[in-house]
Coordinates of C-alpha atoms and ligand atoms in Angstrom, one line a residue:
M1 CA -6.1 8.9 -29.7
T2 CA -8.7 11.5 -28.6
N3 CA -7.5 14.4 -26.4
E4 CA -10.2 13.9 -23.8
M5 CA -10.3 11.2 -21.2
R6 CA -12.4 10.1 -18.2
A7 CA -11.0 11.0 -14.8
L8 CA -12.2 10.6 -11.3
Q9 CA -11.8 14.0 -9.7
K10 CA -12.2 15.8 -6.4
S11 CA -13.7 18.9 -7.9
A12 CA -14.2 20.9 -4.7
P13 CA -13.8 20.4 -0.9
G14 CA -16.4 18.0 0.4
K15 CA -17.4 14.3 0.2
G16 CA -17.2 12.1 -2.9
L17 CA -15.5 12.2 -6.3
E18 CA -17.0 12.9 -9.7
M19 CA -16.2 11.4 -13.1
I20 CA -15.3 14.2 -15.5
S21 CA -14.0 14.6 -19.0
A22 CA -10.5 16.0 -18.8
P23 CA -7.8 16.8 -21.3
V24 CA -5.2 14.0 -21.8
P25 CA -2.1 15.2 -20.0
E26 CA 0.8 16.5 -22.1
I27 CA 4.1 15.0 -21.3
G28 CA 7.5 16.6 -20.8
P29 CA 10.8 15.3 -22.3
D30 CA 11.4 13.0 -19.3
D31 CA 7.9 11.7 -18.9
V32 CA 5.8 8.8 -20.3
L33 CA 2.1 8.7 -21.0
I34 CA 0.5 5.6 -19.6
R35 CA -2.9 4.2 -20.8
V36 CA -4.3 3.1 -17.5
K37 CA -5.9 -0.3 -17.5
K38 CA -6.6 -1.2 -13.8
T39 CA -6.5 0.9 -10.6
G40 CA -6.7 -0.1 -7.0
I41 CA -8.7 1.9 -4.4
C42 CA -6.5 2.7 -1.4
G43 CA -7.4 3.6 2.2
T44 CA -5.9 7.0 1.2
D45 CA -8.5 7.4 -1.5
I46 CA -11.2 6.7 1.2
H47 CA -9.8 9.5 3.3
I48 CA -10.0 11.8 0.2
W49 CA -13.5 10.5 -0.6
Q50 CA -14.7 11.2 2.9
W51 CA -12.8 14.5 3.0
D52 CA -11.5 14.1 6.6
D53 CA -9.2 16.5 8.3
W54 CA -6.1 15.0 6.8
A55 CA -7.5 15.2 3.3
A56 CA -8.8 18.8 3.8
R57 CA -5.3 19.8 4.9
T58 CA -3.4 17.9 2.2
V59 CA -5.3 17.6 -1.0
P60 CA -5.7 20.6 -3.4
T61 CA -8.8 20.9 -5.5
P62 CA -9.6 20.2 -8.2
L63 CA -7.4 17.1 -8.3
I64 CA -7.6 13.8 -10.2
T65 CA -7.1 11.2 -7.4
G66 CA -5.7 7.6 -7.4
H67 CA -2.2 6.2 -7.2
E68 CA -2.4 2.5 -7.6
F69 CA -2.4 1.5 -11.2
A70 CA -1.2 -0.8 -14.0
G71 CA -1.3 0.1 -17.7
E72 CA 0.7 0.4 -20.9
I73 CA 3.1 3.1 -22.2
V74 CA 1.6 4.9 -25.2
E75 CA 3.9 7.9 -25.5
M76 CA 7.4 8.7 -24.5
G77 CA 9.2 12.0 -24.0
R78 CA 12.3 12.6 -26.2
N79 CA 14.8 12.0 -23.4
V80 CA 13.3 8.7 -22.3
T81 CA 15.5 5.6 -22.9
G82 CA 15.2 2.0 -21.8
L83 CA 11.4 1.8 -22.1
T84 CA 9.3 0.9 -25.1
L85 CA 5.9 1.8 -26.5
G86 CA 3.4 -0.9 -25.5
Q87 CA 5.5 -1.8 -22.4
R88 CA 3.1 -3.0 -19.6
C89 CA 3.9 -1.2 -16.4
S90 CA 3.0 0.0 -13.0
G91 CA 5.0 2.7 -11.2
E92 CA 6.1 4.4 -8.1
G93 CA 3.5 7.1 -7.2
H94 CA 5.9 9.1 -5.1
L95 CA 7.5 11.9 -7.2
I96 CA 10.9 12.6 -5.6
G97 CA 13.3 15.5 -5.8
K98 CA 16.9 15.0 -6.8
T99 CA 18.6 17.5 -4.5
S100 CA 18.2 16.4 -0.9
R101 CA 20.9 14.6 0.9
Q102 CA 18.8 11.5 1.1
S103 CA 18.1 11.4 -2.7
R104 CA 21.7 12.0 -3.5
A105 CA 22.6 9.1 -1.3
G106 CA 20.1 6.9 -3.3
K107 CA 17.6 6.7 -0.5
F108 CA 14.8 8.0 -2.7
H109 CA 12.0 6.9 -0.3
L110 CA 13.4 9.2 2.4
D111 CA 13.4 12.4 0.2
P112 CA 11.6 15.1 2.2
E113 CA 10.5 16.8 -1.0
T114 CA 8.3 13.8 -2.1
R115 CA 5.0 14.6 -3.7
G116 CA 2.4 11.9 -4.3
I117 CA 0.3 11.4 -7.5
G118 CA -3.4 11.4 -6.6
V119 CA -2.7 13.3 -3.4
N120 CA -0.6 16.3 -4.3
E121 CA -0.3 15.9 -8.1
Q122 CA -2.7 14.7 -10.8
G123 CA -3.4 11.0 -10.2
A124 CA -4.1 7.6 -11.9
F125 CA -7.9 7.3 -11.7
A126 CA -8.1 8.3 -15.3
D127 CA -7.7 6.8 -18.8
Y128 CA -4.3 8.3 -19.1
L129 CA -1.5 9.2 -16.6
R130 CA 1.6 11.3 -17.0
L131 CA 4.5 9.9 -15.0
P132 CA 8.2 10.6 -15.0
A133 CA 9.9 7.7 -16.8
F134 CA 12.1 7.3 -13.8
N135 CA 9.1 6.2 -11.8
V136 CA 8.0 3.5 -14.3
V137 CA 8.3 -0.1 -13.2
A138 CA 8.0 -2.6 -16.0
L139 CA 5.7 -5.5 -15.5
P140 CA 6.9 -9.0 -16.5
D141 CA 4.4 -11.1 -18.5
D142 CA 3.6 -13.3 -15.6
V143 CA 2.3 -10.4 -13.4
P144 CA -1.2 -9.6 -14.6
D145 CA -2.7 -6.1 -14.6
D146 CA -4.9 -6.8 -11.6
I147 CA -1.8 -7.5 -9.5
G148 CA 0.1 -4.6 -11.2
A149 CA -2.7 -2.4 -9.9
I150 CA -2.0 -3.4 -6.3
L151 CA 1.8 -3.3 -6.3
D152 CA 1.7 0.0 -4.5
P153 CA 0.0 -1.4 -1.3
L154 CA 1.8 -4.7 -1.7
G155 CA 5.0 -2.6 -1.7
N156 CA 3.9 -1.2 1.7
A157 CA 3.4 -4.7 2.9
V158 CA 6.8 -5.9 1.6
H159 CA 8.7 -2.9 2.8
T160 CA 7.2 -3.4 6.3
A161 CA 7.6 -7.2 6.4
L162 CA 11.1 -7.1 5.1
S163 CA 12.2 -4.5 7.7
F164 CA 13.6 -7.4 9.8
D165 CA 14.9 -10.9 9.1
L166 CA 11.9 -13.2 9.3
L167 CA 13.5 -16.6 8.5
G168 CA 12.4 -18.9 11.3
E169 CA 10.8 -16.1 13.3
D170 CA 7.4 -16.0 15.0
V171 CA 5.6 -12.9 13.5
L172 CA 2.6 -11.0 14.8
V173 CA 0.7 -8.8 12.4
T174 CA -1.9 -6.5 14.0
G175 CA -4.6 -5.3 11.6
A176 CA -6.1 -7.5 8.8
G177 CA -6.8 -4.8 6.2
P178 CA -5.5 -5.7 2.8
I179 CA -1.9 -4.5 3.6
G180 CA -1.8 -6.4 6.8
I181 CA -3.1 -9.5 5.1
M182 CA -0.5 -9.1 2.3
A183 CA 2.3 -8.5 4.9
A184 CA 1.3 -11.8 6.6
A185 CA 1.5 -13.6 3.3
V186 CA 4.9 -12.0 2.7
A187 CA 6.1 -13.0 6.2
R188 CA 5.1 -16.6 5.4
H189 CA 6.8 -16.5 2.0
A190 CA 9.9 -15.1 3.7
G191 CA 10.2 -18.1 5.9
A192 CA 8.6 -17.1 9.2
R193 CA 7.6 -20.1 11.4
H194 CA 4.3 -18.9 12.9
V195 CA 2.4 -15.9 11.5
V196 CA -0.5 -14.7 13.6
I197 CA -2.8 -11.9 12.4
T198 CA -5.2 -10.0 14.7
D199 CA -8.2 -7.8 14.1
V200 CA -11.7 -7.4 15.5
N201 CA -13.3 -7.6 12.0
Q202 CA -14.1 -11.3 11.4
A203 CA -14.7 -10.8 7.7
R204 CA -11.1 -9.5 7.3
L205 CA -9.7 -12.3 9.4
D206 CA -11.6 -14.9 7.3
L207 CA -10.1 -13.3 4.2
A208 CA -6.6 -13.4 5.8
G209 CA -7.0 -17.1 6.3
Q210 CA -7.9 -17.5 2.6
V211 CA -5.0 -15.5 1.3
A212 CA -2.2 -16.9 3.4
D213 CA -1.3 -19.8 5.7
V214 CA -1.7 -17.7 8.9
R215 CA -3.5 -18.0 12.2
P216 CA -6.2 -15.4 12.4
V217 CA -7.1 -14.2 15.9
N218 CA -10.2 -12.1 16.7
V219 CA -8.9 -10.3 19.8
A220 CA -12.5 -9.4 20.7
E221 CA -13.1 -13.1 21.3
E222 CA -9.8 -14.6 22.0
D223 CA -6.9 -13.6 24.2
L224 CA -3.7 -13.3 22.2
R225 CA -1.7 -14.5 25.2
D226 CA -3.4 -17.9 25.0
V227 CA -2.3 -18.3 21.3
I228 CA 1.4 -18.3 22.3
P229 CA 1.4 -21.6 24.1
A230 CA -1.2 -23.0 21.8
L231 CA 1.2 -22.7 18.9
G232 CA 4.1 -24.1 20.9
M233 CA 5.9 -20.8 21.2
T234 CA 7.7 -20.4 24.5
Q235 CA 8.1 -16.6 25.1
G236 CA 6.2 -14.7 22.5
F237 CA 6.6 -13.1 19.1
D238 CA 10.0 -12.2 17.7
V239 CA 8.8 -9.6 15.2
G240 CA 5.7 -7.4 15.2
L241 CA 4.2 -5.7 12.1
E242 CA 1.7 -3.0 13.2
M243 CA -0.7 -2.3 10.4
S244 CA -3.8 -1.0 12.3
G245 CA -2.9 2.3 13.9
N246 CA -4.9 1.1 16.8
Q247 CA -3.5 1.7 20.3
A248 CA -4.8 -1.5 21.9
A249 CA -3.2 -3.4 19.1
L250 CA 0.2 -1.8 19.7
D251 CA -0.2 -2.4 23.5
Q252 CA -0.9 -6.1 22.8
M253 CA 2.1 -6.3 20.5
V254 CA 4.4 -4.9 23.1
E255 CA 2.9 -7.2 25.7
T256 CA 3.4 -10.4 23.6
L257 CA 6.8 -9.6 22.1
V258 CA 9.9 -11.4 23.3
M259 CA 12.7 -9.5 25.0
G260 CA 14.7 -7.8 22.3
G261 CA 11.7 -8.0 19.9
R262 CA 11.4 -5.8 16.8
I263 CA 8.5 -3.8 15.6
A264 CA 7.8 -2.2 12.2
L265 CA 5.1 0.4 12.3
L266 CA 3.0 1.2 9.2
G267 CA -0.4 1.8 10.9
I268 CA -1.1 5.5 11.5
P269 CA -2.9 6.3 14.8
P270 CA -5.7 8.9 14.3
G271 CA -4.0 11.4 16.7
K272 CA -1.5 11.3 19.5
S273 CA -1.5 7.9 21.2
P274 CA -0.2 7.1 24.7
V275 CA 2.6 4.6 24.7
D276 CA 4.0 2.7 27.7
W277 CA 7.6 3.6 27.0
S278 CA 9.1 2.0 30.1
R279 CA 7.7 -1.4 28.9
I280 CA 9.5 -0.8 25.5
V281 CA 12.8 0.1 27.2
F282 CA 12.8 -2.8 29.7
K283 CA 12.0 -5.2 26.9
A284 CA 14.7 -3.7 24.8
I285 CA 12.4 -3.4 21.8
T286 CA 13.5 -1.9 18.5
I287 CA 10.8 0.2 16.6
K288 CA 11.1 1.2 13.0
G289 CA 8.7 3.6 11.3
V290 CA 7.9 2.6 7.7
Y291 CA 6.9 5.0 4.9
G292 CA 6.1 4.0 1.4
R293 CA 8.3 1.6 -0.4
E294 CA 12.1 1.5 -1.0
I295 CA 12.5 3.0 -4.4
F296 CA 13.2 0.7 -6.2
E297 CA 14.5 -2.2 -4.1
T298 CA 11.0 -3.0 -2.7
W299 CA 9.6 -3.1 -6.3
Y300 CA 12.4 -5.5 -7.3
K301 CA 11.8 -7.8 -4.3
M302 CA 8.1 -8.0 -4.6
I303 CA 8.1 -8.7 -8.3
A304 CA 10.7 -11.4 -7.7
M305 CA 8.6 -12.9 -4.9
L306 CA 5.5 -12.8 -7.1
Q307 CA 7.5 -14.8 -9.7
N308 CA 8.6 -17.2 -7.1
G309 CA 5.2 -18.3 -5.7
L310 CA 3.9 -15.4 -3.5
D311 CA 0.2 -15.3 -4.3
V312 CA -1.8 -12.4 -3.1
S313 CA -4.5 -12.5 -5.8
R314 CA -7.3 -13.5 -3.4
V315 CA -6.9 -10.2 -1.5
I316 CA -8.7 -8.6 -4.5
T317 CA -12.4 -9.2 -3.5
H318 CA -14.2 -6.8 -5.8
R319 CA -13.8 -5.7 -9.4
F320 CA -15.9 -2.9 -11.1
P321 CA -15.8 -1.0 -14.3
A322 CA -14.4 2.5 -13.7
D323 CA -17.8 4.0 -14.5
A324 CA -19.2 2.1 -11.5
Y325 CA -16.7 3.7 -9.2
R326 CA -19.4 4.4 -6.6
D327 CA -19.9 0.7 -6.1
G328 CA -16.2 0.3 -5.6
F329 CA -16.1 3.0 -3.0
D330 CA -19.2 1.6 -1.3
A331 CA -17.5 -1.8 -1.1
M332 CA -14.4 -0.1 0.5
L333 CA -16.6 1.9 2.9
S334 CA -18.4 -1.2 4.1
G335 CA -15.3 -2.4 5.9
Q336 CA -16.0 -5.9 4.5
S337 CA -13.8 -5.8 1.4
G338 CA -10.3 -6.7 0.5
K339 CA -8.7 -4.7 -2.3
V340 CA -11.2 -3.2 -4.8
V341 CA -10.0 -2.9 -8.4
L342 CA -11.5 -0.5 -11.0
D343 CA -11.2 -1.5 -14.7
W344 CA -10.6 1.4 -17.2
T345 CA -10.4 -0.7 -20.4
Ligands
ZN401 ZN1 -2.2 3.1 -1.8

């Protein structure tokens, strides 16, 4: 093994990323070194590429970006047990503390001290990644590296979709980005009756229809309220999964939910967003904010579902060698892509 590696770095404040040669990370006694094979480009990476207000506030420079990955363990710290060299893996990109009340209660995803690889700490867009062994998630043989590289966003989709019981329920997903599409596929897999997904981007709605057995609705052309009787539903949707951060989408969701409906919110509005609270009160709606994945219950559930027929492979629309990362980011920036995977092998 050489001690230099390729890495995609935000070298200084401003747009873009640059491929650099960086030292292979040294691991501590509780870490593993992972040879990265495939990585997914996330919406978060696009914010960092574009260097918007959030990125400028949050991301230190220089920083190796990226947090969606699959690879293989090539080195283990002396305290690491239960893992093996050559083990294929993905991993949780949130590095948690062990001292907060939430962590000590086992609710690791609620730890307020969380730091993210590729956002606050050195990331996965590189030939090698250092990760605490605690964060490693082993990949079974029947989950390929391409899918391993998108388990992080699939985890967001699974965490959101499984926030409420979906068996026999009518589910509305607002926002047909890759996570919305995967959430719709999970809702279908989890036994929902009708799954409707909305957007104003027809390419994404078409992709949703290819990935899962869902009813895509372009709300720029079709009134969501007409879809309810067309599908034979009497009152409206039982569960809403808000994945867009778009105010009109949330309004439509509240409007078309049944009395006592439930909403899981993953989409992030760009700023403050007016909400018709009286409507929510009088409809007795429950709202749950969703962050990250449950560590490690969501990982367990999603891998089990992948082994039990959940197929999200078609959400990956573009694959590029890591050196052609600009093409990958261009595809993401076009707004016409699903997941984009970079190959580091
Ligand atoms: Zn991500």
